[in-house]
């Protein structure tokens, strides 16, 4: 099965660390990152999709960050 996650966060180094950790944990980048202004909070937000091949069938109760 291919697991999918969409990592999001404010445009800070913490977001880059979140993506870097996912890559170190075996996730792969999927598509281009997204970058948008959140007018309600006055900050830039980032998003990056990642995927990972995992054994077993899909289970909606699995915490994707633990894969």
PDB file of C-alpha atoms in Angstrom:
ATOM      1  CA  UNK A   1       0.000   0.000   0.000  1.00  0.00           C
ATOM      2  CA  UNK A   2       1.117   3.554  -0.609  1.00  0.00           C
ATOM      3  CA  UNK A   3       0.518   5.862   2.366  1.00  0.00           C
ATOM      4  CA  UNK A   4      -0.050   9.575   1.730  1.00  0.00           C
ATOM      5  CA  UNK A   5       0.444  12.565   4.025  1.00  0.00           C
ATOM      6  CA  UNK A   6       0.112  16.287   3.449  1.00  0.00           C
ATOM      7  CA  UNK A   7       2.553  18.125   5.666  1.00  0.00           C
ATOM      8  CA  UNK A   8       1.572  21.729   6.409  1.00  0.00           C
ATOM      9  CA  UNK A   9       2.845  24.574   8.511  1.00  0.00           C
ATOM     10  CA  UNK A  10       3.888  28.180   8.719  1.00  0.00           C
ATOM     11  CA  UNK A  11       6.808  29.230   6.517  1.00  0.00           C
ATOM     12  CA  UNK A  12       9.501  28.698   9.139  1.00  0.00           C
ATOM     13  CA  UNK A  13      12.490  26.427   9.542  1.00  0.00           C
ATOM     14  CA  UNK A  14      10.223  24.155  11.630  1.00  0.00           C
ATOM     15  CA  UNK A  15       8.286  23.290   8.468  1.00  0.00           C
ATOM     16  CA  UNK A  16      11.516  22.441   6.633  1.00  0.00           C
ATOM     17  CA  UNK A  17      12.546  20.237   9.565  1.00  0.00           C
ATOM     18  CA  UNK A  18       9.153  18.477   9.428  1.00  0.00           C
ATOM     19  CA  UNK A  19       9.672  17.641   5.737  1.00  0.00           C
ATOM     20  CA  UNK A  20      13.316  16.654   6.309  1.00  0.00           C
ATOM     21  CA  UNK A  21      12.291  14.292   9.126  1.00  0.00           C
ATOM     22  CA  UNK A  22       9.682  12.660   6.910  1.00  0.00           C
ATOM     23  CA  UNK A  23      12.322  12.113   4.218  1.00  0.00           C
ATOM     24  CA  UNK A  24      14.721  10.654   6.799  1.00  0.00           C
ATOM     25  CA  UNK A  25      11.911   8.304   7.912  1.00  0.00           C
ATOM     26  CA  UNK A  26      11.556   6.904   4.393  1.00  0.00           C
ATOM     27  CA  UNK A  27       8.816   9.114   2.950  1.00  0.00           C
ATOM     28  CA  UNK A  28       9.242  10.489  -0.601  1.00  0.00           C
ATOM     29  CA  UNK A  29       8.232  13.875  -1.941  1.00  0.00           C
ATOM     30  CA  UNK A  30       5.061  13.746  -4.018  1.00  0.00           C
ATOM     31  CA  UNK A  31       4.500  16.693  -6.316  1.00  0.00           C
ATOM     32  CA  UNK A  32       5.547  20.275  -5.846  1.00  0.00           C
ATOM     33  CA  UNK A  33       5.275  22.183  -2.586  1.00  0.00           C
ATOM     34  CA  UNK A  34       2.506  24.750  -2.177  1.00  0.00           C
ATOM     35  CA  UNK A  35       2.974  28.202  -0.697  1.00  0.00           C
ATOM     36  CA  UNK A  36       0.158  30.633   0.128  1.00  0.00           C
ATOM     37  CA  UNK A  37      -0.589  33.696   2.215  1.00  0.00           C
ATOM     38  CA  UNK A  38      -2.978  33.158   5.132  1.00  0.00           C
ATOM     39  CA  UNK A  39      -4.621  36.593   5.285  1.00  0.00           C
ATOM     40  CA  UNK A  40      -6.588  35.775   8.445  1.00  0.00           C
ATOM     41  CA  UNK A  41      -3.368  35.219  10.406  1.00  0.00           C
ATOM     42  CA  UNK A  42      -0.974  37.338   8.345  1.00  0.00           C
ATOM     43  CA  UNK A  43       1.523  34.534   7.655  1.00  0.00           C
ATOM     44  CA  UNK A  44       2.757  32.469   4.742  1.00  0.00           C
ATOM     45  CA  UNK A  45       1.841  28.773   4.869  1.00  0.00           C
ATOM     46  CA  UNK A  46       3.566  25.823   3.213  1.00  0.00           C
ATOM     47  CA  UNK A  47       2.384  22.362   2.213  1.00  0.00           C
ATOM     48  CA  UNK A  48       4.233  19.342   0.863  1.00  0.00           C
ATOM     49  CA  UNK A  49       2.740  15.958   0.020  1.00  0.00           C
ATOM     50  CA  UNK A  50       4.768  12.849   0.830  1.00  0.00           C
ATOM     51  CA  UNK A  51       4.183   9.148   0.135  1.00  0.00           C
ATOM     52  CA  UNK A  52       5.620   5.922   1.474  1.00  0.00           C
ATOM     53  CA  UNK A  53       5.288   2.276   0.453  1.00  0.00           C
ATOM     54  CA  UNK A  54       4.215   0.259   3.500  1.00  0.00           C
ATOM     55  CA  UNK A  55       3.328  -3.393   4.036  1.00  0.00           C
ATOM     56  CA  UNK A  56      -0.224  -4.480   4.686  1.00  0.00           C
ATOM     57  CA  UNK A  57      -3.686  -3.258   3.772  1.00  0.00           C
ATOM     58  CA  UNK A  58      -5.142   0.178   4.353  1.00  0.00           C
ATOM     59  CA  UNK A  59      -6.391   0.785   7.891  1.00  0.00           C
ATOM     60  CA  UNK A  60      -8.100   4.128   8.625  1.00  0.00           C
ATOM     61  CA  UNK A  61      -7.091   3.841  12.297  1.00  0.00           C
ATOM     62  CA  UNK A  62      -3.354   3.858  11.542  1.00  0.00           C
ATOM     63  CA  UNK A  63      -1.579   7.044  12.569  1.00  0.00           C
ATOM     64  CA  UNK A  64       0.253   7.957   9.351  1.00  0.00           C
ATOM     65  CA  UNK A  65       3.060   9.755  11.173  1.00  0.00           C
ATOM     66  CA  UNK A  66       3.981   6.482  12.848  1.00  0.00           C
ATOM     67  CA  UNK A  67       4.607   4.640   9.566  1.00  0.00           C
TER      68      UNK A  67
END
